[in-house]
């Protein structure tokens, strides 16, 4: 059986960032782009919440923004179909989920397979889902961290691109561990986007190879 192989494109990429909240990972990527560290431009910042701090920051920065209210759509599928139309119209190469708090429907994932990435504040496949920093503390693990992965229809299950580990300390609270992980996220996510547009990510089945 031949295995499907995907190789990320080497080009100046057009990125769409999807966010629902604070947007600190978006800011980290935006800054890395402005510093010349990533061969890409943010062509769109999309949010389901127009009051999200990250969304307001994008507007202040003069980036193109789009907000669609989920309430105006009968179901998830039609909401995602409308987003897909907007993405196609803008010739987007990569969708960067940065604290986007909606589950993406399967047809959307399939249309943009290998072109959606996400960051998760745990060492996947441990602790998928929400409130994962507290889950890591409660489980008693001694290390947790952050994972950047491709998005597939099964939530938090896609091929892993890069990870960073941090220690979990005895006196950690959800806040202290989250802050330690977030610091790593802000390095890891720009690095993953950089590798993507250097044409250095090769996906073979579940495995992602970082090419020299
Ligand atoms: C981060 O912890 C990220 O790992 C998770 O959601 C949080 C988003 O934070 N997916 P921010 O909005 O980027 O500050």
Tab-separated table of C-alpha atoms and ligand atoms in Angstrom:
chain	number	residue	atom	x	y	z
A	1	UNK	CA	0.000	0.000	0.000
A	2	UNK	CA	1.351	3.418	-0.862
A	3	UNK	CA	1.225	5.980	1.900
A	4	UNK	CA	0.005	9.512	1.204
A	5	UNK	CA	2.805	11.994	1.664
A	6	UNK	CA	2.211	15.691	2.166
A	7	UNK	CA	4.990	18.249	1.929
A	8	UNK	CA	4.334	21.806	3.127
A	9	UNK	CA	4.845	24.505	0.480
A	10	UNK	CA	7.969	26.657	0.261
A	11	UNK	CA	6.533	30.064	-0.493
A	12	UNK	CA	5.436	33.332	1.031
A	13	UNK	CA	2.287	32.046	2.679
A	14	UNK	CA	-1.068	33.619	3.297
A	15	UNK	CA	-2.274	32.817	6.802
A	16	UNK	CA	-5.720	33.027	8.386
A	17	UNK	CA	-5.668	33.120	12.178
A	18	UNK	CA	-8.809	31.867	13.951
A	19	UNK	CA	-9.252	32.972	17.555
A	20	UNK	CA	-11.905	33.383	20.238
A	21	UNK	CA	-10.116	35.046	23.136
A	22	UNK	CA	-6.953	36.660	24.423
A	23	UNK	CA	-4.908	36.054	21.297
A	24	UNK	CA	-1.428	35.916	22.803
A	25	UNK	CA	-0.345	33.184	20.368
A	26	UNK	CA	-1.633	35.273	17.473
A	27	UNK	CA	0.416	38.229	18.779
A	28	UNK	CA	3.532	36.026	19.021
A	29	UNK	CA	3.101	34.945	15.383
A	30	UNK	CA	2.328	38.495	14.246
A	31	UNK	CA	5.501	39.750	15.951
A	32	UNK	CA	7.621	36.985	14.452
A	33	UNK	CA	6.310	37.904	11.002
A	34	UNK	CA	7.039	41.589	11.567
A	35	UNK	CA	10.559	40.724	12.706
A	36	UNK	CA	11.039	38.913	9.398
A	37	UNK	CA	11.211	35.497	11.022
A	38	UNK	CA	8.366	33.837	9.106
A	39	UNK	CA	7.888	33.827	5.350
A	40	UNK	CA	4.181	34.624	5.497
A	41	UNK	CA	1.573	37.336	5.879
A	42	UNK	CA	-1.540	37.332	8.015
A	43	UNK	CA	-4.223	37.749	5.360
A	44	UNK	CA	-7.153	37.353	7.749
A	45	UNK	CA	-7.987	37.208	11.433
A	46	UNK	CA	-11.269	35.418	11.934
A	47	UNK	CA	-13.248	35.253	15.160
A	48	UNK	CA	-16.593	33.925	16.316
A	49	UNK	CA	-16.467	36.644	19.017
A	50	UNK	CA	-16.054	40.220	17.920
A	51	UNK	CA	-15.230	41.353	21.476
A	52	UNK	CA	-12.307	38.921	21.773
A	53	UNK	CA	-9.183	40.864	22.846
A	54	UNK	CA	-7.156	39.189	20.084
A	55	UNK	CA	-9.713	40.284	17.521
A	56	UNK	CA	-9.683	43.881	18.758
A	57	UNK	CA	-5.881	43.856	18.599
A	58	UNK	CA	-6.009	42.643	14.985
A	59	UNK	CA	-8.322	45.532	14.113
A	60	UNK	CA	-5.971	48.000	15.829
A	61	UNK	CA	-3.118	46.596	13.779
A	62	UNK	CA	-5.049	47.222	10.580
A	63	UNK	CA	-5.187	43.541	9.673
A	64	UNK	CA	-8.112	42.233	7.687
A	65	UNK	CA	-10.678	40.836	10.111
A	66	UNK	CA	-13.887	38.880	9.820
A	67	UNK	CA	-16.454	38.026	12.451
A	68	UNK	CA	-19.370	35.684	11.878
A	69	UNK	CA	-21.905	35.207	14.664
A	70	UNK	CA	-22.717	31.530	15.149
A	71	UNK	CA	-26.244	32.570	16.186
A	72	UNK	CA	-26.952	33.739	12.642
A	73	UNK	CA	-26.508	30.210	11.274
A	74	UNK	CA	-28.855	27.261	11.689
A	75	UNK	CA	-26.093	24.751	12.470
A	76	UNK	CA	-22.339	24.157	12.697
A	77	UNK	CA	-22.135	22.884	9.135
A	78	UNK	CA	-23.577	26.033	7.571
A	79	UNK	CA	-21.385	28.195	9.788
A	80	UNK	CA	-18.249	26.361	8.690
A	81	UNK	CA	-19.406	26.390	5.045
A	82	UNK	CA	-19.574	30.172	5.156
A	83	UNK	CA	-16.099	30.367	6.706
A	84	UNK	CA	-14.812	28.015	4.000
A	85	UNK	CA	-16.187	30.361	1.311
A	86	UNK	CA	-14.351	33.289	2.909
A	87	UNK	CA	-11.130	31.289	3.131
A	88	UNK	CA	-11.305	30.185	-0.517
A	89	UNK	CA	-12.009	33.746	-1.636
A	90	UNK	CA	-8.782	34.912	0.002
A	91	UNK	CA	-6.480	32.210	-1.291
A	92	UNK	CA	-5.379	31.191	2.190
A	93	UNK	CA	-2.520	28.690	2.448
A	94	UNK	CA	-2.696	27.912	6.154
A	95	UNK	CA	-5.295	28.284	8.898
A	96	UNK	CA	-3.717	28.828	12.302
A	97	UNK	CA	-6.045	28.048	15.197
A	98	UNK	CA	-4.974	30.204	18.123
A	99	UNK	CA	-7.383	29.719	20.989
A	100	UNK	CA	-10.319	29.128	18.637
A	101	UNK	CA	-12.949	27.669	20.929
A	102	UNK	CA	-15.182	25.971	18.390
A	103	UNK	CA	-15.019	22.431	17.151
A	104	UNK	CA	-14.396	22.424	13.433
A	105	UNK	CA	-16.741	20.274	11.376
A	106	UNK	CA	-15.428	17.275	9.540
A	107	UNK	CA	-16.079	18.573	5.960
A	108	UNK	CA	-14.128	21.740	6.789
A	109	UNK	CA	-11.214	19.696	8.176
A	110	UNK	CA	-11.252	17.486	5.109
A	111	UNK	CA	-11.329	20.356	2.626
A	112	UNK	CA	-8.333	21.985	4.302
A	113	UNK	CA	-6.463	18.850	5.313
A	114	UNK	CA	-2.765	19.569	6.039
A	115	UNK	CA	-3.639	23.261	5.939
A	116	UNK	CA	-4.986	23.735	9.469
A	117	UNK	CA	-2.771	23.699	12.543
A	118	UNK	CA	-3.549	24.084	16.234
A	119	UNK	CA	-1.684	24.580	19.485
A	120	UNK	CA	-2.694	22.641	22.572
A	121	UNK	CA	-1.390	23.277	26.114
A	122	UNK	CA	-0.400	19.680	26.922
A	123	UNK	CA	1.825	16.949	25.571
A	124	UNK	CA	-0.651	15.180	23.295
A	125	UNK	CA	-1.957	12.520	23.184
A	126	UNK	CA	-2.071	13.069	26.958
A	127	UNK	CA	-4.830	15.414	28.087
A	128	UNK	CA	-6.884	16.313	25.023
A	129	UNK	CA	-9.840	18.626	25.594
A	130	UNK	CA	-10.246	21.567	27.943
A	131	UNK	CA	-8.709	22.650	31.281
A	132	UNK	CA	-5.799	20.416	30.536
A	133	UNK	CA	-3.290	22.203	32.752
A	134	UNK	CA	-5.419	21.375	35.801
A	135	UNK	CA	-5.858	17.824	34.515
A	136	UNK	CA	-2.074	17.443	34.275
A	137	UNK	CA	-1.672	18.632	37.885
A	138	UNK	CA	-4.464	16.361	39.136
A	139	UNK	CA	-3.018	13.354	37.327
A	140	UNK	CA	0.347	13.908	38.967
A	141	UNK	CA	2.458	14.025	35.817
A	142	UNK	CA	5.906	15.536	36.313
A	143	UNK	CA	6.115	17.055	32.851
A	144	UNK	CA	3.569	18.702	30.634
A	145	UNK	CA	3.955	21.188	27.808
A	146	UNK	CA	2.621	22.307	24.478
A	147	UNK	CA	1.910	20.590	21.172
A	148	UNK	CA	1.466	22.038	17.695
A	149	UNK	CA	-0.383	19.584	15.465
A	150	UNK	CA	-2.248	19.323	12.191
A	151	UNK	CA	-5.997	19.371	12.595
A	152	UNK	CA	-8.058	16.323	11.675
A	153	UNK	CA	-11.771	15.732	12.358
A	154	UNK	CA	-10.985	13.914	15.641
A	155	UNK	CA	-10.318	16.699	18.149
A	156	UNK	CA	-6.650	17.034	19.249
A	157	UNK	CA	-5.672	13.869	17.359
A	158	UNK	CA	-3.826	15.139	14.280
A	159	UNK	CA	-0.160	14.514	13.399
A	160	UNK	CA	2.211	16.225	15.839
A	161	UNK	CA	4.506	18.883	14.362
A	162	UNK	CA	6.489	20.118	17.383
A	163	UNK	CA	6.288	19.826	21.156
A	164	UNK	CA	7.920	21.530	24.136
A	165	UNK	CA	8.027	20.083	27.645
A	166	UNK	CA	7.971	21.929	30.969
A	167	UNK	CA	8.183	20.544	34.504
A	168	UNK	CA	5.071	20.364	36.653
A	169	UNK	CA	6.062	21.570	40.129
A	170	UNK	CA	4.654	20.389	43.455
A	171	UNK	CA	3.112	23.728	44.285
A	172	UNK	CA	1.779	24.482	40.799
A	173	UNK	CA	-1.709	25.877	40.372
A	174	UNK	CA	-3.596	25.928	37.091
A	175	UNK	CA	-2.417	29.542	36.686
A	176	UNK	CA	1.287	28.954	37.328
A	177	UNK	CA	1.478	25.890	35.105
A	178	UNK	CA	-0.527	27.618	32.343
A	179	UNK	CA	1.879	30.564	32.422
A	180	UNK	CA	4.933	28.268	32.189
A	181	UNK	CA	3.409	26.435	29.231
A	182	UNK	CA	2.242	29.630	27.509
A	183	UNK	CA	5.792	30.981	27.485
A	184	UNK	CA	6.819	27.905	25.490
A	185	UNK	CA	3.761	28.196	23.221
A	186	UNK	CA	4.872	31.660	22.154
A	187	UNK	CA	8.160	30.224	20.854
A	188	UNK	CA	6.792	26.948	19.542
A	189	UNK	CA	3.903	28.230	17.433
A	190	UNK	CA	5.891	30.777	15.387
A	191	UNK	CA	8.552	28.085	14.888
A	192	UNK	CA	5.974	25.654	13.480
A	193	UNK	CA	4.567	28.250	11.068
A	194	UNK	CA	8.107	29.116	9.991
A	195	UNK	CA	8.917	25.466	9.245
A	196	UNK	CA	5.665	25.113	7.323
A	197	UNK	CA	6.495	27.859	4.807
A	198	UNK	CA	10.104	26.803	4.549
A	199	UNK	CA	8.628	23.715	2.938
A	200	UNK	CA	10.163	21.582	5.668
A	201	UNK	CA	7.197	19.646	7.045
A	202	UNK	CA	6.544	16.247	5.573
A	203	UNK	CA	3.543	14.277	6.790
A	204	UNK	CA	3.620	10.489	6.394
A	205	UNK	CA	0.630	8.896	8.078
A	206	UNK	CA	0.689	10.002	11.709
A	207	UNK	CA	4.314	11.139	11.606
A	208	UNK	CA	5.628	14.574	10.709
A	209	UNK	CA	9.239	14.745	9.550
A	210	UNK	CA	11.136	18.023	9.777
A	211	UNK	CA	13.339	18.171	6.715
A	212	UNK	CA	16.813	19.708	6.786
B	1	LIG	C1	-3.523	28.527	24.610
B	1	LIG	O1	-3.204	27.971	25.853
B	1	LIG	C2	-3.573	27.467	23.544
B	1	LIG	O2	-2.681	26.414	23.786
B	1	LIG	C3	-5.002	26.981	23.656
B	1	LIG	O3	-5.754	28.117	23.941
B	1	LIG	C4	-4.937	29.088	24.575
B	1	LIG	C5	-5.031	30.330	23.753
B	1	LIG	O4	-4.361	31.413	24.334
B	1	LIG	N1	-5.395	26.323	22.429
B	1	LIG	P1	-4.192	32.751	23.515
B	1	LIG	O5	-5.606	33.206	23.114
B	1	LIG	O6	-3.333	32.463	22.326
B	1	LIG	O7	-3.568	33.724	24.472
